[in-house]
GROMACS .gro file of C-alpha atoms in nm:
model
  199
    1UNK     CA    1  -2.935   0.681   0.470
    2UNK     CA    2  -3.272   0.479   0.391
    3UNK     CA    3  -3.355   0.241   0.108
    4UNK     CA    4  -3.514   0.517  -0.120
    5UNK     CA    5  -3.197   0.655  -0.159
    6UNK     CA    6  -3.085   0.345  -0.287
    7UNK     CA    7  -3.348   0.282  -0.522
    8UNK     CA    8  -3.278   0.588  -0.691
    9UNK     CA    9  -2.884   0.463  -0.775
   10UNK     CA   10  -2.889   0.102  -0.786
   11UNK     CA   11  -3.049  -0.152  -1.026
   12UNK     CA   12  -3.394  -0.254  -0.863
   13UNK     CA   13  -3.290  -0.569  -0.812
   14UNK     CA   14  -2.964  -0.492  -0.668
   15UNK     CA   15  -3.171  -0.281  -0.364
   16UNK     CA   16  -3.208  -0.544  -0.089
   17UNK     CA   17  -2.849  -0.630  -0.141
   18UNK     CA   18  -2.663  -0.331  -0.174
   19UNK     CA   19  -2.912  -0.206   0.156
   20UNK     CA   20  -2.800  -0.525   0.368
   21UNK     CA   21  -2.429  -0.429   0.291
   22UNK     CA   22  -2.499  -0.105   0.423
   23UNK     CA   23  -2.657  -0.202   0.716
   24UNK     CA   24  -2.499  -0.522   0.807
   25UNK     CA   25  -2.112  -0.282   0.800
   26UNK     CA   26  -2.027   0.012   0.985
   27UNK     CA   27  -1.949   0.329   0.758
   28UNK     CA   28  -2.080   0.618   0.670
   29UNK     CA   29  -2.201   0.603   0.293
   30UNK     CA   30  -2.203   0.925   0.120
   31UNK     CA   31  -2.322   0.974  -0.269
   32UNK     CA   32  -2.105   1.224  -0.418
   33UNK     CA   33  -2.063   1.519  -0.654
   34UNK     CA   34  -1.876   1.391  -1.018
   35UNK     CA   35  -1.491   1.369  -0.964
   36UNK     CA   36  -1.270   1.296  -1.262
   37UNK     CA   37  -0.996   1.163  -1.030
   38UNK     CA   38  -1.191   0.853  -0.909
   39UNK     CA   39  -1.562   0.705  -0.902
   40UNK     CA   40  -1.559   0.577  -0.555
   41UNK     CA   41  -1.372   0.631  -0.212
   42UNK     CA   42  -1.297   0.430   0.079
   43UNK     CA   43  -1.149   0.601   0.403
   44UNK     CA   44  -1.112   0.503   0.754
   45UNK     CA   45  -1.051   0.841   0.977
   46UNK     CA   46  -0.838   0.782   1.283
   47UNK     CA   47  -0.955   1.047   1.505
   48UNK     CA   48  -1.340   0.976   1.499
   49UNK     CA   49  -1.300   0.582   1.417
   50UNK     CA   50  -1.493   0.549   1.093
   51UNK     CA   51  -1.475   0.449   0.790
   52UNK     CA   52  -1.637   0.644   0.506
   53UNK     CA   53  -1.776   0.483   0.159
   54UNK     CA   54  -1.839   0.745  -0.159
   55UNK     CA   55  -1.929   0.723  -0.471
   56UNK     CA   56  -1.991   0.983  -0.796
   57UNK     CA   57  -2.332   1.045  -0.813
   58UNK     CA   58  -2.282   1.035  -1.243
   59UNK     CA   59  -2.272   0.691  -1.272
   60UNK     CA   60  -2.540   0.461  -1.427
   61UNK     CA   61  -2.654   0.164  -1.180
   62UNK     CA   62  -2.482  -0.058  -1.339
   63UNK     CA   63  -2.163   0.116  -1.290
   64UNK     CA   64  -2.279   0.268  -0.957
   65UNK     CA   65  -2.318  -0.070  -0.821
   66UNK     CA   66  -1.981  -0.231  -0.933
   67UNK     CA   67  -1.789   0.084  -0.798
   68UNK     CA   68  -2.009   0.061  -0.458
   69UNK     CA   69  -1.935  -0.311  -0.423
   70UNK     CA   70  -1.527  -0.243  -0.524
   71UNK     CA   71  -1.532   0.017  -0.206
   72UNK     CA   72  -1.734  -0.208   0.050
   73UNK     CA   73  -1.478  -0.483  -0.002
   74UNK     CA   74  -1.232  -0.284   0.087
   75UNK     CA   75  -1.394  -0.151   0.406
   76UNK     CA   76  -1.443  -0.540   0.493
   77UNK     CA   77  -1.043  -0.608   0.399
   78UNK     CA   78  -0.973  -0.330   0.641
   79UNK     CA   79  -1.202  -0.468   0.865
   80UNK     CA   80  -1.050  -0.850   0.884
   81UNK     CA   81  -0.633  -0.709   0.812
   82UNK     CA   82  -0.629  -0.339   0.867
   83UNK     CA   83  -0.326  -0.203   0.720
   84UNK     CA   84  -0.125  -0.537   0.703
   85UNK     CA   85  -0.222  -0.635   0.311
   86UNK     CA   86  -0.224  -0.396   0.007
   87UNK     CA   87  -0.506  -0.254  -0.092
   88UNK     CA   88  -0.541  -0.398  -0.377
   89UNK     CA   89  -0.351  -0.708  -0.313
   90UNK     CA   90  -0.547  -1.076  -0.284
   91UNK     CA   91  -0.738  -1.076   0.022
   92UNK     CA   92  -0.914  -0.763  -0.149
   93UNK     CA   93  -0.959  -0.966  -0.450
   94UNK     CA   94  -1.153  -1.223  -0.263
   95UNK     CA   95  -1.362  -1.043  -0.145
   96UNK     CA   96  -1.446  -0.787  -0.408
   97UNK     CA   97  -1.490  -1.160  -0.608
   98UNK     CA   98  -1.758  -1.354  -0.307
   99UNK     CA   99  -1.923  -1.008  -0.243
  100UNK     CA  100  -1.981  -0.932  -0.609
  101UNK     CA  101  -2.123  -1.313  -0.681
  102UNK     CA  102  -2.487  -1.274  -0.557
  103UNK     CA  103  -2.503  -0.998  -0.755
  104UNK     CA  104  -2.421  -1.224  -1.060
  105UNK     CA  105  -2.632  -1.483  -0.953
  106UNK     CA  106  -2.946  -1.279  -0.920
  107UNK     CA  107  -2.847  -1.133  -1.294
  108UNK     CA  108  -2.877  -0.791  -1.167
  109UNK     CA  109  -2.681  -0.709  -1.462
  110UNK     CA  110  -2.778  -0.729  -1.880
  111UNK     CA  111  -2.583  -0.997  -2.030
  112UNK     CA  112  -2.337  -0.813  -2.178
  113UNK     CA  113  -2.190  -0.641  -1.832
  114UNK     CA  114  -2.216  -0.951  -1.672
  115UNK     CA  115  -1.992  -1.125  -1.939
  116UNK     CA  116  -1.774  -0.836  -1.881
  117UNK     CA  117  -1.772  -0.878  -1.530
  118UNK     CA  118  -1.684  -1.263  -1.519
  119UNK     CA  119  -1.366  -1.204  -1.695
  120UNK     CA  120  -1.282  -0.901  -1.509
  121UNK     CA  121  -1.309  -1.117  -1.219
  122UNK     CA  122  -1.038  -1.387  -1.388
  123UNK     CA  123  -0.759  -1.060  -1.300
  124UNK     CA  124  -0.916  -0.844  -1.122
  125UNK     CA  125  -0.744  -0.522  -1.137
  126UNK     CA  126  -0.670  -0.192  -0.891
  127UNK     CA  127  -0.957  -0.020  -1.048
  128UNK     CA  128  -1.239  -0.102  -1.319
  129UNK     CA  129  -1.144   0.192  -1.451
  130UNK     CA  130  -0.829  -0.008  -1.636
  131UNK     CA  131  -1.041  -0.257  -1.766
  132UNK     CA  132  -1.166  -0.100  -2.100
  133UNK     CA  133  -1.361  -0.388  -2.218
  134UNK     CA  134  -1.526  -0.371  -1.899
  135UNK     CA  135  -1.612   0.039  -1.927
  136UNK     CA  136  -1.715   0.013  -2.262
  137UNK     CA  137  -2.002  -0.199  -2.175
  138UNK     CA  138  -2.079  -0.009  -1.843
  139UNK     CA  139  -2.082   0.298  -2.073
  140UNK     CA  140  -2.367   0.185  -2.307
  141UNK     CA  141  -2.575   0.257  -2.028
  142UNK     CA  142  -2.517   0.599  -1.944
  143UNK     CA  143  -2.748   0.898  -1.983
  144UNK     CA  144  -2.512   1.127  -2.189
  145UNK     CA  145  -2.475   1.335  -2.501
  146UNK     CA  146  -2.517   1.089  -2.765
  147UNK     CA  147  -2.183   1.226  -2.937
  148UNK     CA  148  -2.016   1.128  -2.603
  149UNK     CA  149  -1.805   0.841  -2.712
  150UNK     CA  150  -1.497   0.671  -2.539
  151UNK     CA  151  -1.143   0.772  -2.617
  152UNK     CA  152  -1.059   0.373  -2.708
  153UNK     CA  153  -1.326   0.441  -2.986
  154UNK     CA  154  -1.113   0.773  -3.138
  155UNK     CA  155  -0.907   0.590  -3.412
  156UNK     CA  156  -0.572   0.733  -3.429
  157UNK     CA  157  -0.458   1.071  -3.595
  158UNK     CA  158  -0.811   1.206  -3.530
  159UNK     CA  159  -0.926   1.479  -3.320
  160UNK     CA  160  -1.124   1.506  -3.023
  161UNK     CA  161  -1.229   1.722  -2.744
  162UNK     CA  162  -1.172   1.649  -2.396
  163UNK     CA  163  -1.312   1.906  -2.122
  164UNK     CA  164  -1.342   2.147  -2.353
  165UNK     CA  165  -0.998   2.144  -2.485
  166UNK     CA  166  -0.872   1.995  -2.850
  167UNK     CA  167  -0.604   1.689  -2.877
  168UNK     CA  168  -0.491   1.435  -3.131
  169UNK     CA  169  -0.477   1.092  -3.058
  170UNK     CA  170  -0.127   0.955  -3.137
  171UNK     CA  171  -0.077   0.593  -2.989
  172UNK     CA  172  -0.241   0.401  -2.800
  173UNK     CA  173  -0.078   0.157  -2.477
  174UNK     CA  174  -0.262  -0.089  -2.314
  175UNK     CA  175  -0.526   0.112  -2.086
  176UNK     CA  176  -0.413   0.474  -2.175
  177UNK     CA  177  -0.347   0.677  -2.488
  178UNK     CA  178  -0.074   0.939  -2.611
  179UNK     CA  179  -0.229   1.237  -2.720
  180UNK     CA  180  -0.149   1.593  -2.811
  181UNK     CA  181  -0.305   1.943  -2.723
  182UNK     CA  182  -0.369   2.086  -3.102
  183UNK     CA  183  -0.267   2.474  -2.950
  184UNK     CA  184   0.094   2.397  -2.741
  185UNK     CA  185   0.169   2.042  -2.902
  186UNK     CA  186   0.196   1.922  -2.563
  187UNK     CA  187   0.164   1.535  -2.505
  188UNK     CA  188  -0.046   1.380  -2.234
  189UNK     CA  189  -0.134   1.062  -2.132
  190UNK     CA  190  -0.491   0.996  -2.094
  191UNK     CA  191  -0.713   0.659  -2.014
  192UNK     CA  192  -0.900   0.489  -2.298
  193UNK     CA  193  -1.195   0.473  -2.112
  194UNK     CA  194  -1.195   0.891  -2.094
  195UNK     CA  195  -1.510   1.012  -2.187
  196UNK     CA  196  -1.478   1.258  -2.548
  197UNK     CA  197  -1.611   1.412  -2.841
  198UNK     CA  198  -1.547   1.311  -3.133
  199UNK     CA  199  -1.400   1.619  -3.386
   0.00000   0.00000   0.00000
């Protein structure tokens, strides 16, 4: 993969970075197609000995590089302690924390994600995904359907659509939301930072 490639997902002045921590480790980086299951991927393979980085091509660079960062420190985790810590346990904090600082200190990000980012940082958690303030300001950045609004934004007894499909917004939780299908009246759980339309 060559720098171009990078300068068409990351923030411009994230480039020589991001680049270096591709170069500098040993994986395999791989921009992928939009999964709703997960925004990035790391994977070491047994058999052929490497490790893999991916990430959903859909995200802004903003996002793109926070999710790109989360997944190279845990390809340098595996690297130093292989399977002897969690994967999301301290040592991965650490490092997500010292390899996500330059990136800070160059104010690569507006002011508003970075403020976002510094208290994500106070607990980080398994995936940015769960922190909605942080989302919500990553979102603001995306190239969407301007009616595309975040499910934390739905107040509660209204209706929404969500891939194409109708639910009700019941009660919210901490990161998630209890909503119901408007057809079969069956309740799911769904994250707050889910992207939807607004009914």
């Amino acid at each position: 993969m060559n720098k171009e490639i990078f300068q068409k997902y990351f923030p411009e002045s994230a480039v020589p970075y991001c680049f270096d921590l591709f170069t500098n480790n040993n994986f395999l980086f791989k921009i992928v197609k939009t999964r709703t299951s997960k925004l990035g991927d790391f994977r070491f393979y047994n058999r052929s000995k490497k490790c893999v980085i991916t990430v959903n091509n859909n995200l802004n660079p903003y996002h793109f590089t926070v999710v790109y960062v989360h997944e190279v420190a845990h390809l340098q985790t595996f690297q130093k302690y292989h399977d002897a810590v969690l994967p999301h346990g301290n040592e991965w904090k650490d490092c997500f924390r010292m390899l996500l600082k330059p990136l800070l200190e160059q104010k690569v990000f507006p002011m508003d994600i970075e403020q976002a980012l510094y208290q994500h940082l106070q607990n980080v958690k398994a995936s940015s995904c769960n922190d909605v303030s942080l989302i919500k300001r990553l979102s603001k950045y995306n190239v969407t359907d301007a009616k595309t609004i975040l499910l934390v934004e739905i107040p509660l007894m209204r209706e929404f659509i969500y891939k194409g499909v109708r639910y009700k917004k019941m009660k919210t939780m901490k990161t998630r939301s209890l909503c119901i299908h408007v057809l079969t009246k069956q309740r799911f759980s769904m994250s707050l930072t889910a992207p939807v339309t607004p009914v």
